[in-house]
Coordinates of C-alpha atoms in Angstrom, one line a residue:
Chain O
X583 CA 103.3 123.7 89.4
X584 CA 100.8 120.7 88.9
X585 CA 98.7 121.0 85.8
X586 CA 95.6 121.4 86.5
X587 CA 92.9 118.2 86.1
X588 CA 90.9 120.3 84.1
X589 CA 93.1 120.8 81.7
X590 CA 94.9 117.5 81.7
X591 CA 91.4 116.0 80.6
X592 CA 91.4 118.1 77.5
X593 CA 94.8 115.9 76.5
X594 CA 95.3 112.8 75.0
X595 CA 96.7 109.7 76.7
X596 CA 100.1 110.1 75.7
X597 CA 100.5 113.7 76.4
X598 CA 98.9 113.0 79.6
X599 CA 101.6 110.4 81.0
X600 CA 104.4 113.4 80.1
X601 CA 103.0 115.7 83.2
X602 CA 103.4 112.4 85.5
X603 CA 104.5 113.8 89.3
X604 CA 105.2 110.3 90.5
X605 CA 108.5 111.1 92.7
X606 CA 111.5 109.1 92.4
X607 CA 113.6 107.8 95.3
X608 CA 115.6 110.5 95.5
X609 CA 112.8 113.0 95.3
X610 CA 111.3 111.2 98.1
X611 CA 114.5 111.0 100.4
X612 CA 114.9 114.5 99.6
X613 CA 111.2 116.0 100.2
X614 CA 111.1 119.0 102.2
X615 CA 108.0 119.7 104.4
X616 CA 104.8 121.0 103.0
X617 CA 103.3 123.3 105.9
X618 CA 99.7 124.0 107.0
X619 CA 100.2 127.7 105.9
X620 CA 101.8 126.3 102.5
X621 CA 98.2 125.1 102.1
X622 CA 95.1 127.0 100.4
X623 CA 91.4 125.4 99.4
X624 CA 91.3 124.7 96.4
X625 CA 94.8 123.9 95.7
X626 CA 95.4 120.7 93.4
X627 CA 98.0 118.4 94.6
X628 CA 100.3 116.7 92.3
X629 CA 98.8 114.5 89.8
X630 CA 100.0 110.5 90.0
X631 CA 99.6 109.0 86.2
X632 CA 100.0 105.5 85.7
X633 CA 99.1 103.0 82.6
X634 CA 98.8 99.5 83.9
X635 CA 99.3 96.6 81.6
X636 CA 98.5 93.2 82.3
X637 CA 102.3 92.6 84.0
X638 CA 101.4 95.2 86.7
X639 CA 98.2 93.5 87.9
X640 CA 99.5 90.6 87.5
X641 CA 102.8 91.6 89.7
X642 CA 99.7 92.9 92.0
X643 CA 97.5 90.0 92.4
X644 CA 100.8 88.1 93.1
X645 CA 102.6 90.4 95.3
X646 CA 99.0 89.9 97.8
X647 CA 98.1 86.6 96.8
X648 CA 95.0 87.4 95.1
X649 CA 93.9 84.9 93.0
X650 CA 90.9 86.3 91.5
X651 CA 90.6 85.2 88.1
X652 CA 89.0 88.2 86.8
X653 CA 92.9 90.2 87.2
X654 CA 95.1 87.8 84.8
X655 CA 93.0 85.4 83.1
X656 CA 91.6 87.3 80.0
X657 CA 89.0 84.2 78.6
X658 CA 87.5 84.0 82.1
X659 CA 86.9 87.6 82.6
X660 CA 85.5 88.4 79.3
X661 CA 83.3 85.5 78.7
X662 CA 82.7 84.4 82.1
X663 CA 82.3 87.4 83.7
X664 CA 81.7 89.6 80.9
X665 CA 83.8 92.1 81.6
X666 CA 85.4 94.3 79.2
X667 CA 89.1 92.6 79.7
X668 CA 90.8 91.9 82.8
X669 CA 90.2 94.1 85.4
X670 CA 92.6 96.4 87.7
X671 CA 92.6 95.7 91.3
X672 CA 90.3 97.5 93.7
X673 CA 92.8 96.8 96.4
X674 CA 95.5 98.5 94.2
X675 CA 93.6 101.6 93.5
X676 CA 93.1 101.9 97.3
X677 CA 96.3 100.8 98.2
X678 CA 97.7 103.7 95.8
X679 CA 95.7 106.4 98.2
X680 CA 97.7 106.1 101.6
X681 CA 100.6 106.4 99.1
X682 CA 99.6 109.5 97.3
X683 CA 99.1 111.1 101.2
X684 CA 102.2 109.8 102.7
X685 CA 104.1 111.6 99.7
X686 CA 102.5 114.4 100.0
X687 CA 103.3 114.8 104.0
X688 CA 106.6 113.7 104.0
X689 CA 108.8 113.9 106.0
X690 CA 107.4 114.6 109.0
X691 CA 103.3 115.4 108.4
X692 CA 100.7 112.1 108.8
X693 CA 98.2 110.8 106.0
X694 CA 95.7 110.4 109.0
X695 CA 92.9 108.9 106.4
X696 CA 90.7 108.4 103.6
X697 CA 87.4 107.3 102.4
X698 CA 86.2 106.2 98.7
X699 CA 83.9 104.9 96.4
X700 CA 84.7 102.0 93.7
X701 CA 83.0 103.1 90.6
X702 CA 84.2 102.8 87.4
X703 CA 86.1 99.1 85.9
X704 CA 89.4 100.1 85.1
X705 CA 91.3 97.8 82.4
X706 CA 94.9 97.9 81.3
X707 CA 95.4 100.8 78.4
X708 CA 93.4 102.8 80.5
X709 CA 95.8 106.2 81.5
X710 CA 94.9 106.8 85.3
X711 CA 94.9 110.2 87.2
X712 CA 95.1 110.4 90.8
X713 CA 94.3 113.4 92.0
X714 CA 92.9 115.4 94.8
X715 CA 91.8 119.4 95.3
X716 CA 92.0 120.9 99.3
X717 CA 88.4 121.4 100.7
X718 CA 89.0 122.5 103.9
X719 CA 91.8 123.4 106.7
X720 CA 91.6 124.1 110.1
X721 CA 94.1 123.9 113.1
X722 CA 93.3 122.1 116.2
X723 CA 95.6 120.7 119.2
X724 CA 98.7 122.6 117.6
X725 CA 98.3 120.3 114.0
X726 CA 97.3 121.7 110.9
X727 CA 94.5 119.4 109.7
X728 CA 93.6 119.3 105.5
X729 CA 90.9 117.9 104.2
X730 CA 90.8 116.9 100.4
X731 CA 88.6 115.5 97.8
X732 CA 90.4 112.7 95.8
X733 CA 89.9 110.1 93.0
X734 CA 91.4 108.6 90.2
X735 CA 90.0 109.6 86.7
X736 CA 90.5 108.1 83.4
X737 CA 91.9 109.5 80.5
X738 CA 87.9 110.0 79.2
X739 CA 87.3 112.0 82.9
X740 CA 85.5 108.9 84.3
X741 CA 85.9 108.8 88.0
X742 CA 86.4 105.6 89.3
X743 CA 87.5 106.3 92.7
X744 CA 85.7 109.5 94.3
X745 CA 86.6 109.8 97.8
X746 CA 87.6 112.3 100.2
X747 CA 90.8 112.5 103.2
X748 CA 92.5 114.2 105.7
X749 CA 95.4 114.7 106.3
X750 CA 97.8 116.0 109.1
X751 CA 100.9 118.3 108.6
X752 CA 102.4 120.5 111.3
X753 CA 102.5 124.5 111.6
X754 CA 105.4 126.3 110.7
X755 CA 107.2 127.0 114.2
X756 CA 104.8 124.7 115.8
X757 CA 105.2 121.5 117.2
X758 CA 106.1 118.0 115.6
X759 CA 103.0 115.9 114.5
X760 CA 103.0 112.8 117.3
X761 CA 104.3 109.5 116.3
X762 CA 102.1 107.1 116.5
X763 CA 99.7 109.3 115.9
X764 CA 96.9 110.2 118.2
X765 CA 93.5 111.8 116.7
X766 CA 92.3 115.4 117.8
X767 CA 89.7 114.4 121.0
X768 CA 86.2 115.6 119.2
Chain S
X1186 CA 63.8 104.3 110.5
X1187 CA 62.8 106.6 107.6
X1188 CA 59.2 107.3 106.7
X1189 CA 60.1 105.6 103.3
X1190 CA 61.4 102.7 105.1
X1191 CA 58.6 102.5 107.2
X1192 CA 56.3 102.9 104.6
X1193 CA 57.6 99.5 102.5
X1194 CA 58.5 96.1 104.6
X1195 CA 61.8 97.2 107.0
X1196 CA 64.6 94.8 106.7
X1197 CA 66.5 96.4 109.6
X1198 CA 64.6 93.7 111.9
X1199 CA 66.1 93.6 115.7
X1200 CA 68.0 90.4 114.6
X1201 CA 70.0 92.6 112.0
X1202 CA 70.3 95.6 114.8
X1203 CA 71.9 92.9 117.4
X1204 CA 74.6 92.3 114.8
X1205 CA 76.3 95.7 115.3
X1206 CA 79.4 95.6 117.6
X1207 CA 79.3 91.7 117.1
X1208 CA 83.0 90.8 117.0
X1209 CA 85.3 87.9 115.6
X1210 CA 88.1 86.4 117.0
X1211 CA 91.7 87.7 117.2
X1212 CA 93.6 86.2 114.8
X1213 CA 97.3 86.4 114.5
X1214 CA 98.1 86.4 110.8
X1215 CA 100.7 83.6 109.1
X1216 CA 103.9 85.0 109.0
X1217 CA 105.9 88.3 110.3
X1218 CA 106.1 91.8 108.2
X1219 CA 109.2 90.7 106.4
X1220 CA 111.4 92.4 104.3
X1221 CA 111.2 90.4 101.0
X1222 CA 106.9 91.2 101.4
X1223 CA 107.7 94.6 101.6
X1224 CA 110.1 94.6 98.8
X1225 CA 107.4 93.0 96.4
X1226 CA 104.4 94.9 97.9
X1227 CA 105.8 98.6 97.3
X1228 CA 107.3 97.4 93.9
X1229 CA 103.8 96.2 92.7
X1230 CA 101.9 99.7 94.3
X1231 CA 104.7 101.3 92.1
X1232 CA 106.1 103.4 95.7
X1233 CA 110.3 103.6 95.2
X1234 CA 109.9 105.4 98.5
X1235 CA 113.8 105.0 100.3
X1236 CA 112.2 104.7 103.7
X1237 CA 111.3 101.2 103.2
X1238 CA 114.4 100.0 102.1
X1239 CA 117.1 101.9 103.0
X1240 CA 118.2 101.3 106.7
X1241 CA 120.6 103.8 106.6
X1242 CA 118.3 106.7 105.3
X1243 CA 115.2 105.8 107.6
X1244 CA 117.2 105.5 110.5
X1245 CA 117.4 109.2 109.9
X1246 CA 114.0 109.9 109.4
X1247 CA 111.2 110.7 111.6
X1248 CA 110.5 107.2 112.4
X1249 CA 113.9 106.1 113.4
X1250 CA 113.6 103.1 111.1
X1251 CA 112.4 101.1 108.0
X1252 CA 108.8 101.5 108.0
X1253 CA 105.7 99.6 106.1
X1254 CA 102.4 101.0 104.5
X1255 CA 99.9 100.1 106.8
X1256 CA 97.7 98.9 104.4
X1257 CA 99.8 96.4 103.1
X1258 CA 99.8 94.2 106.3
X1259 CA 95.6 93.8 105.5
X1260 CA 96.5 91.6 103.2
X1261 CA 98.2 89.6 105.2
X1262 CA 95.0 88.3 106.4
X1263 CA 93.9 86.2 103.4
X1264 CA 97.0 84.4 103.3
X1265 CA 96.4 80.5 103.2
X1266 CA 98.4 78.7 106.2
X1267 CA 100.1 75.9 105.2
X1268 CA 98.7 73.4 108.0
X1269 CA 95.5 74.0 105.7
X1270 CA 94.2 72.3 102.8
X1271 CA 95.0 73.9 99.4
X1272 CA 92.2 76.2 98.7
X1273 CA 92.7 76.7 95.1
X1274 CA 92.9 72.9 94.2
X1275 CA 89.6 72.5 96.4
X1276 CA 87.9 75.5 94.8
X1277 CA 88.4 74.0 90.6
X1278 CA 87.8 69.9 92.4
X1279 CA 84.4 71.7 93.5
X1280 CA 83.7 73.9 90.2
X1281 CA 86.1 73.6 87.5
X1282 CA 85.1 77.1 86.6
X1283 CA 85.8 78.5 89.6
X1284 CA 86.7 82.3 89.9
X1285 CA 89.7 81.4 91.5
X1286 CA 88.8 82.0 94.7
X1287 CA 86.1 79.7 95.8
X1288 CA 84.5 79.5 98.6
X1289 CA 87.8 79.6 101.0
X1290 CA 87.0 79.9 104.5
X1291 CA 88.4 82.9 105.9
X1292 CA 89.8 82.4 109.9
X1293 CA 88.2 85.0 112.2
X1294 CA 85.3 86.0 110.0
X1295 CA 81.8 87.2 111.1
X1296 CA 78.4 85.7 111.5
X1297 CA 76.4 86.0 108.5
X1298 CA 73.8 88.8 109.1
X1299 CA 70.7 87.3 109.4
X1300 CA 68.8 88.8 106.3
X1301 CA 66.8 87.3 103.4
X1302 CA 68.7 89.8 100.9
X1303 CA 71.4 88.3 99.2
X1304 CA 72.6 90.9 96.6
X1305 CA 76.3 91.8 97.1
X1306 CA 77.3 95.3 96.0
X1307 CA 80.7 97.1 97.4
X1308 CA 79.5 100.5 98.3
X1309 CA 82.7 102.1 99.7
X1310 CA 86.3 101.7 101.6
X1311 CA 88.1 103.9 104.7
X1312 CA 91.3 103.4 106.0
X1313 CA 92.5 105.1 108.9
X1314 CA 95.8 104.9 109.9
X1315 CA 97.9 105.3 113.4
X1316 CA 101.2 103.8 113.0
X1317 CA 103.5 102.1 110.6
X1318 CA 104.3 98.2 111.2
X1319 CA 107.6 97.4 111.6
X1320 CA 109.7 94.5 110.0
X1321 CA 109.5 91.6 112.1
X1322 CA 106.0 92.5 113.3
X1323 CA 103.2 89.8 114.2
X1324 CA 100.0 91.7 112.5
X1325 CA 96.9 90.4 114.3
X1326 CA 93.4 91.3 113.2
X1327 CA 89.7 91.4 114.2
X1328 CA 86.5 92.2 112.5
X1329 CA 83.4 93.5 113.8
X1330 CA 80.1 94.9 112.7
X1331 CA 80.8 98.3 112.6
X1332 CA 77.4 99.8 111.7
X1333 CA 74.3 98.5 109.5
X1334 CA 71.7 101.3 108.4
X1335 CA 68.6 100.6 106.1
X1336 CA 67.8 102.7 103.2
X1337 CA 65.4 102.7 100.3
X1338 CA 65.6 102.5 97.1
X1339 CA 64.1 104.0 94.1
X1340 CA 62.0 101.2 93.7
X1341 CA 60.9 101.5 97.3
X1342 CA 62.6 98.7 98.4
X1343 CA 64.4 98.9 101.8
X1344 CA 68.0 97.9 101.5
X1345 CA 71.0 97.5 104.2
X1346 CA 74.3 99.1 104.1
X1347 CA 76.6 97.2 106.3
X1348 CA 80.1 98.0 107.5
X1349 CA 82.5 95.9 108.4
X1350 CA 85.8 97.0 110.4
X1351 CA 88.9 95.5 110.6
X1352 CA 91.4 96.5 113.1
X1353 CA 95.2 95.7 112.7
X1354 CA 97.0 95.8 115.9
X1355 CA 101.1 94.4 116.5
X1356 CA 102.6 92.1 119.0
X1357 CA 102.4 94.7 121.5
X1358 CA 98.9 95.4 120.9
X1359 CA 99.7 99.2 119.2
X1360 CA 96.6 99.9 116.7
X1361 CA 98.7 99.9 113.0
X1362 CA 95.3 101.1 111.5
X1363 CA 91.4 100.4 111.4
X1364 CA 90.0 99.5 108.1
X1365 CA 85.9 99.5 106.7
X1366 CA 84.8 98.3 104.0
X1367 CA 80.8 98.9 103.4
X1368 CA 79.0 96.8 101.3
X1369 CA 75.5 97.2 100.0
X1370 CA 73.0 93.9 100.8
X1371 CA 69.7 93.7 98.7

């Protein structure tokens, strides 16, 4: 059972990282199927914690080529910029989202999509919270359709990400979801 | 229009208007999906999923193969080819305090919309996704005005929100997934 935002807000940073639901591989490889009747509005999905440090967004900005010098280079961002420190990617934080859906609709559901909002600046010793509460489900075409609020919070409750998604995941006894997918017709 | 915006001086002029559904070119981006890119890119979003690295394992999966996060093959656009000039030497030879990304030219990029306002703000990001690329893959991409919409502004000043769409398709022309990004012009 996922702790709930709420209450992981009322911790501090370091007991915050200990309720970390980040799956391993073998959590992954192992994931059974979440159904569309498994689902209720207003249920919290599990909470992805991660404390970046100036290695992981550098890692980042190499791993996409992004040579933006206000992600590694500390003197340029601070008084160039003036920014707080070096900053945490945008394109990470929303690259984390399709991520946090796939995991969730494994193995055989479909993180259809998402929209956000870039808010807040994130910097490294900042303790991130991605999260996201169900809104709203309906069926349609024989697919269970969920639709979610989502963001990523810091350890002070500061949303930096608010955004919403939907996401696809079949019904028990019903058919598989189609691969590629194809959207409901309107 | 809104009876605000009509009320101050519009900047949704007919010229802006003629900009929606105005398309780049189709570019085919440098490179294939390749494994050692995947390897880096899901190490760097932190993802240990097994289904992109373990042949064995996603040949048993629902997709029948290694797969790729869709969003990962947007960044394959920015990548600097190597029959051009290097743009990071170019950027700090034309401003030594360059943020590191200079003023690159981008293949396949839009017209400039046709406004006075020059104010920058990101307002927002979608992703919606269809498939997963595939290793070996050729990712091509095209942008197009997606939509541009005036509003006004507390201090009665009419603003644009434009939105720009990407669209990420394979060598055999499959949509992979359709990206926006909507920025606020003032």
């Amino acid at each position: 059972m996922t702790v709930p935002l709420e209450d992981l807000l009322k911790m501090k940073p370091e007991e915050i990282v200990t309720h970390n639901e980040r799956p391993t591989a073998d959590q992954l490889r192992n994931k059974t199927q979440t159904y569309y009747e498994d689902v209720a509005v207003g249920m919290e999905l599990p909470k992805y914690i991660y404390s970046p440090t100036p290695t992981h967004l550098f890692r980042w900005s190499a791993a996409i080529e992004n040579f933006h010098r206000i992600h590694y280079d500390l003197d340029f961002g601070v008084n160039h910029d003036k920014n707080p420190s070096i900053l945490v990617h945008g394109s990470w934080k929303q690259s984390v989202v399709p991520q946090y859906l796939k995991d969730f609709t494994l193995p055989k559901g479909w993180p259809w999509k998402a929209a956000f909002e870039h808010r807040a600046m994130l910097v490294p010793g900042d303790t991130l919270i991605v999260w996201a509460t169900v809104t709203n489900k309906y069926e349609k075409e024989g697919m269970g359709f969920i639709e979610m609020d989502l963001g990523m919070k810091t350890q002070d409750g500061v949303e930096s990400m608010p955004g919403s998604a939907t996401v696809v995941l079949p019904l028990k006894g019903g058919k598989d979801i189609p691969y590629p997918f194809v959207p409901p017709k309107d | 229009m809104t009876q605000e915006a009509q009320e101050t001086q519009s900047v949704l002029t007919p010229e802006v208007k003629a900009m929606i559904g105005v398309e780049g070119e189709l570019v085919e981006s440098w490179g294939t999906v390749d494994v050692e890119y995947l390897r880096r890119f899901t190490q760097a979003v932190m993802d240990p999923d097994p289904r992109y690295w373990d042949v064995d394992f996603a040949k048993t999966t629902h997709y029948g193969e290694v797969i790729v996060p869709p969003i990962m093959v947007s960044y394959m656009t920015g990548r600097i080819r190597p029959d051009q000039d290097d743009a990071i030497t170019k950027a700090f030879q034309e401003n030594p305090m360059s943020d590191g990304i200079g003023n690159v030219e981008r293949p396949g990029a839009l017209p400039e919309i046709p406004t006075h306002l020059v104010r920058t703000l990101n307002a927002g990001n979608e992703i919606e996704i269809f498939q997963y690329p595939s290793i070996g893959d050729v990712i091509f991409f095209q942008n197009r005005y997606h939509d541009i919409r005036e509003r006004v502004g507390r201090d009665g000043k009419a603003f644009l929100i434009i939105t720009r769409e990407v669209t990420y398709t394979n060598q055999n022309k499959a949509v992979l997934c359709i990206t926006r990004q909507s920025s606020i012009r003032r």
